[in-house]
XYZ file of C-alpha atoms in Angstrom:
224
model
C -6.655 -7.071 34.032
C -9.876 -9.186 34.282
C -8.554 -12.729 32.816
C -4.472 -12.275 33.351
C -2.573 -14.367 35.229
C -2.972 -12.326 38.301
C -6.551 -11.816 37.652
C -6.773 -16.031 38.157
C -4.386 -16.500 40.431
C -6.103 -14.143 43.370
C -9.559 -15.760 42.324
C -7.916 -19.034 43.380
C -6.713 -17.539 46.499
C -9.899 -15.911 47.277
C -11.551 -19.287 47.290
C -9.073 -21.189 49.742
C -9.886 -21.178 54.004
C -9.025 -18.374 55.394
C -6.231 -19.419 58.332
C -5.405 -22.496 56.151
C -2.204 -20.270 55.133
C 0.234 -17.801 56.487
C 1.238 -14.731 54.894
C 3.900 -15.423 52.890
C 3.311 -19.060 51.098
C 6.040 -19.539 48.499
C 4.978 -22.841 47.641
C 1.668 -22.229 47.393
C 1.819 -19.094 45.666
C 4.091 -21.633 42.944
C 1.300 -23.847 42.426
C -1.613 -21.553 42.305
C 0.321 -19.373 39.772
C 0.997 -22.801 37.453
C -2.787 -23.212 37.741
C -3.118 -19.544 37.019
C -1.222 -19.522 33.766
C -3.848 -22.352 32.068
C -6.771 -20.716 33.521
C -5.365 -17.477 31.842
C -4.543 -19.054 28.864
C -7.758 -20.872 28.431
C -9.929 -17.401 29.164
C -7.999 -15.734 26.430
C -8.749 -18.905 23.734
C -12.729 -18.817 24.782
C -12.665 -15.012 24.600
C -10.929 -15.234 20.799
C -13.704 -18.507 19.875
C -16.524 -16.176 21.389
C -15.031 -13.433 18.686
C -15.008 -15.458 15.737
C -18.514 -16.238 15.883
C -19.676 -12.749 14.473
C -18.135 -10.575 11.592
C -17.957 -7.709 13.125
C -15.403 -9.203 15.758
C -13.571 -12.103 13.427
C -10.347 -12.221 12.389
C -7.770 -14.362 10.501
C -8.565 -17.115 9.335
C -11.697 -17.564 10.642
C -12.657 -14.281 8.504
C -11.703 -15.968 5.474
C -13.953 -19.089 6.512
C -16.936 -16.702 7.074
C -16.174 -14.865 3.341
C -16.105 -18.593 2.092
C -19.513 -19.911 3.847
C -21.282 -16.962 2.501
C -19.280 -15.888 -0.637
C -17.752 -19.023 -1.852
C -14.170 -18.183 -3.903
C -15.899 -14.724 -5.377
C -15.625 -13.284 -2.049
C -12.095 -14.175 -1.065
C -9.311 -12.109 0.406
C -7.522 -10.052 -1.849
C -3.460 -10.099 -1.850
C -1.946 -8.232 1.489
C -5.913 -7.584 2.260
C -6.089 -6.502 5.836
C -8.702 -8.089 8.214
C -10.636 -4.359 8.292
C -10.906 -4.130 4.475
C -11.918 -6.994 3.919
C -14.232 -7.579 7.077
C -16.297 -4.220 5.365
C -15.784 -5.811 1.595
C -17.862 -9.407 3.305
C -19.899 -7.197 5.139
C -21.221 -4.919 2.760
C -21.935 -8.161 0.204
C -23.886 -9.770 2.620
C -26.058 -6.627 3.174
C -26.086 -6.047 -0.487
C -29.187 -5.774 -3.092
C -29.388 -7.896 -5.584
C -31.759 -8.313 -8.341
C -32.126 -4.541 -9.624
C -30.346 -2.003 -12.127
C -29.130 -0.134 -8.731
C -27.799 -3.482 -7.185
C -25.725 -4.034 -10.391
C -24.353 -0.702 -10.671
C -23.672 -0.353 -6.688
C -21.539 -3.986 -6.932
C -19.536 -2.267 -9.899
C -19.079 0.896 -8.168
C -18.453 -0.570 -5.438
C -15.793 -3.139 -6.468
C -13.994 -0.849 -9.592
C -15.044 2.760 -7.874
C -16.125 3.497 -10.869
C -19.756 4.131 -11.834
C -20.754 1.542 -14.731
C -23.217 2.649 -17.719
C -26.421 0.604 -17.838
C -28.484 0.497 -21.124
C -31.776 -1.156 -21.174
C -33.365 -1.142 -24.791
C -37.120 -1.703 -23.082
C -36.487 0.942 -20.729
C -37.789 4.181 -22.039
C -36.182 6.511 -19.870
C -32.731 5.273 -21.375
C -33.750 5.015 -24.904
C -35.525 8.457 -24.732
C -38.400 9.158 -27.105
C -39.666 11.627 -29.547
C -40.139 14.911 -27.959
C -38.809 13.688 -25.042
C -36.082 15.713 -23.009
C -34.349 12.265 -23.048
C -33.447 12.156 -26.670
C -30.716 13.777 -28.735
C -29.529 12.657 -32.189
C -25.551 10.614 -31.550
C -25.651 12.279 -28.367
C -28.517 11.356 -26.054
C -30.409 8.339 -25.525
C -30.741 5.060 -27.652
C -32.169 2.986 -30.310
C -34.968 1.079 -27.879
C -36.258 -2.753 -28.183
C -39.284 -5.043 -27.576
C -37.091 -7.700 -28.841
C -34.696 -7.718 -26.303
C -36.821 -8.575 -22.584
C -34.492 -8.765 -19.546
C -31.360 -7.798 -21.645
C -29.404 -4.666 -20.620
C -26.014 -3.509 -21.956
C -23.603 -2.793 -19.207
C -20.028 -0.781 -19.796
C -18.143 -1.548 -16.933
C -14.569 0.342 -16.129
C -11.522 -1.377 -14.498
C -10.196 1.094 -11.780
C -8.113 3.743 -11.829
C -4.564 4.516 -10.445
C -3.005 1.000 -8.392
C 0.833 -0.039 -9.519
C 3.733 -1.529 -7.466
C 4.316 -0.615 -4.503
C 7.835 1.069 -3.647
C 8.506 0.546 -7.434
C 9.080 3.319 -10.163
C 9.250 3.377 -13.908
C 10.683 4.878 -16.814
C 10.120 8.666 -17.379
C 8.595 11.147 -15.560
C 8.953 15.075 -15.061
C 12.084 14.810 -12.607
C 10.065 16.104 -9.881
C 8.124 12.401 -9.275
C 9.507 10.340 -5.956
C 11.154 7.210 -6.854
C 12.079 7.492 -10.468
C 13.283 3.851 -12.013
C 16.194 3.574 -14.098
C 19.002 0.881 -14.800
C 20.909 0.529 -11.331
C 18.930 3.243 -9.892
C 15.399 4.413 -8.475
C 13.085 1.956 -7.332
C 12.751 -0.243 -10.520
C 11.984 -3.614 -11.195
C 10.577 -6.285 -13.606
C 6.852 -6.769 -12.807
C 3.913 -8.263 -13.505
C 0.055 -8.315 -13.069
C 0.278 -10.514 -10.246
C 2.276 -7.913 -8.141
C -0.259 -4.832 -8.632
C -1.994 -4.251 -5.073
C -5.335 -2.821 -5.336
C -5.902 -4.960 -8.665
C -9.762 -6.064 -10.036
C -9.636 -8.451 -12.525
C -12.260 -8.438 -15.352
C -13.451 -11.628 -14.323
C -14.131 -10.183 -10.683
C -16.110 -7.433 -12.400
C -18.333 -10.371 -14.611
C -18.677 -12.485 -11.049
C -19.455 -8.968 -9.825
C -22.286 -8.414 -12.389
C -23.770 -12.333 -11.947
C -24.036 -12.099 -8.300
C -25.978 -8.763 -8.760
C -28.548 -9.657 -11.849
C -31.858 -11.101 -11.740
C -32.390 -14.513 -12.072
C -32.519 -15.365 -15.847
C -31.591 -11.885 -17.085
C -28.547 -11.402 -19.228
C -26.443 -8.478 -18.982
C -24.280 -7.752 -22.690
C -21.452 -6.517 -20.751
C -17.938 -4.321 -21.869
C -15.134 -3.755 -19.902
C -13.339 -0.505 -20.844
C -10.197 1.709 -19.052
């Protein structure tokens, strides 16, 4: 393999006199395959630098240091987040639009999967109107505003599904995997720290402020 140890050490050898050497050269063969092993070594560390400098190729640490430059602590890695999920999570922020009713509700759908209502009371085709296929006593449209000028109402849902993983709880239909009861079934005291897939509500307001116009404010609601 192009790099290896092997790889260096016959580059060395293809370098030297020819008839300096006989065939078989122990001692040589010792020393050119201790120079071998830095020269391999050293090709693998610029070949992981040269990767660091570009998303798509990061990893580690270094991915968390790109998240940071860009992102600051509202783009950081989330528990047990794996360097492919979260290389597409940095990725698609840095590509996303911001400043627009569709760049607000693509950050919440995005972050909750969950598609977030937006109100705007200057924004007829929300409010609806008189005559208008748009309006339908309690069931269709809104009461509308002059009052209210870069305001919007957003109802914003925390995801679905997520738990502990390898953990049951009480109950069930006796036909669910992993039931939890005392001293058996996969059960255990937990807490909101230990739920994997977990958005908090105030990732879903940093969510909203990263996505709003300047100097607009966005009433906001979290619901289940």
């Amino acid at each position: 393999m192009i790099g290896d140890q092997n790889d260096m050490m016959a580059r060395l050898r293809a370098v030297l006199p020819t008839g300096w050497f006989p065939d078989e050269t122990p001692v040589l063969n010792g020393v050119l395959s201790g120079l071998a092993v830095s020269w391999a070594w050293l090709y693998r560390v610029i070949g992981y630098a040269m990767s660091q400098t570009r998303l798509a190729t990061a990893t580690d640490g270094w991915l968390d240091l790109i998240a940071r430059d860009f992102g600051g602590a509202r783009w950081a890695r989330e528990p047990a987040e794996l360097d492919a999920a979260f290389r597409t999570r940095v990725g698609r922020n840095l590509r996303r639009l911001r400043g627009t009713r569709a760049a607000v509700v693509g950050a919440l759908t995005d972050l909750t999967g969950r598609v977030p209502i937006v109100f705007e009371p200057a924004y007829p085709p929300d409010t609806g109107g008189w005559g208008s296929a748009g309006l339908g006593f309690n069931s269709l449209g809104g009461w509308g505003s002059l009052t209210l000028p870069y305001q919007c109402f957003i109802t914003a849902y925390r995801p679905t599904g997520g738990g502990i993983a390898n953990t049951g709880g009480y109950g069930g239909d006796g036909t669910t995997a992993a039931l939890g009861g005392w001293n058996a079934g996969a059960l255990q005291w937990g807490n909101l720290d230990m739920i994997e897939g977990r958005v908090t509500d105030a990732q879903i307001y940093a969510g909203i402020a990263d996505a709003m116009p300047t100097a607009a404010i966005a009433w906001t609601t979290i619901s289940n």
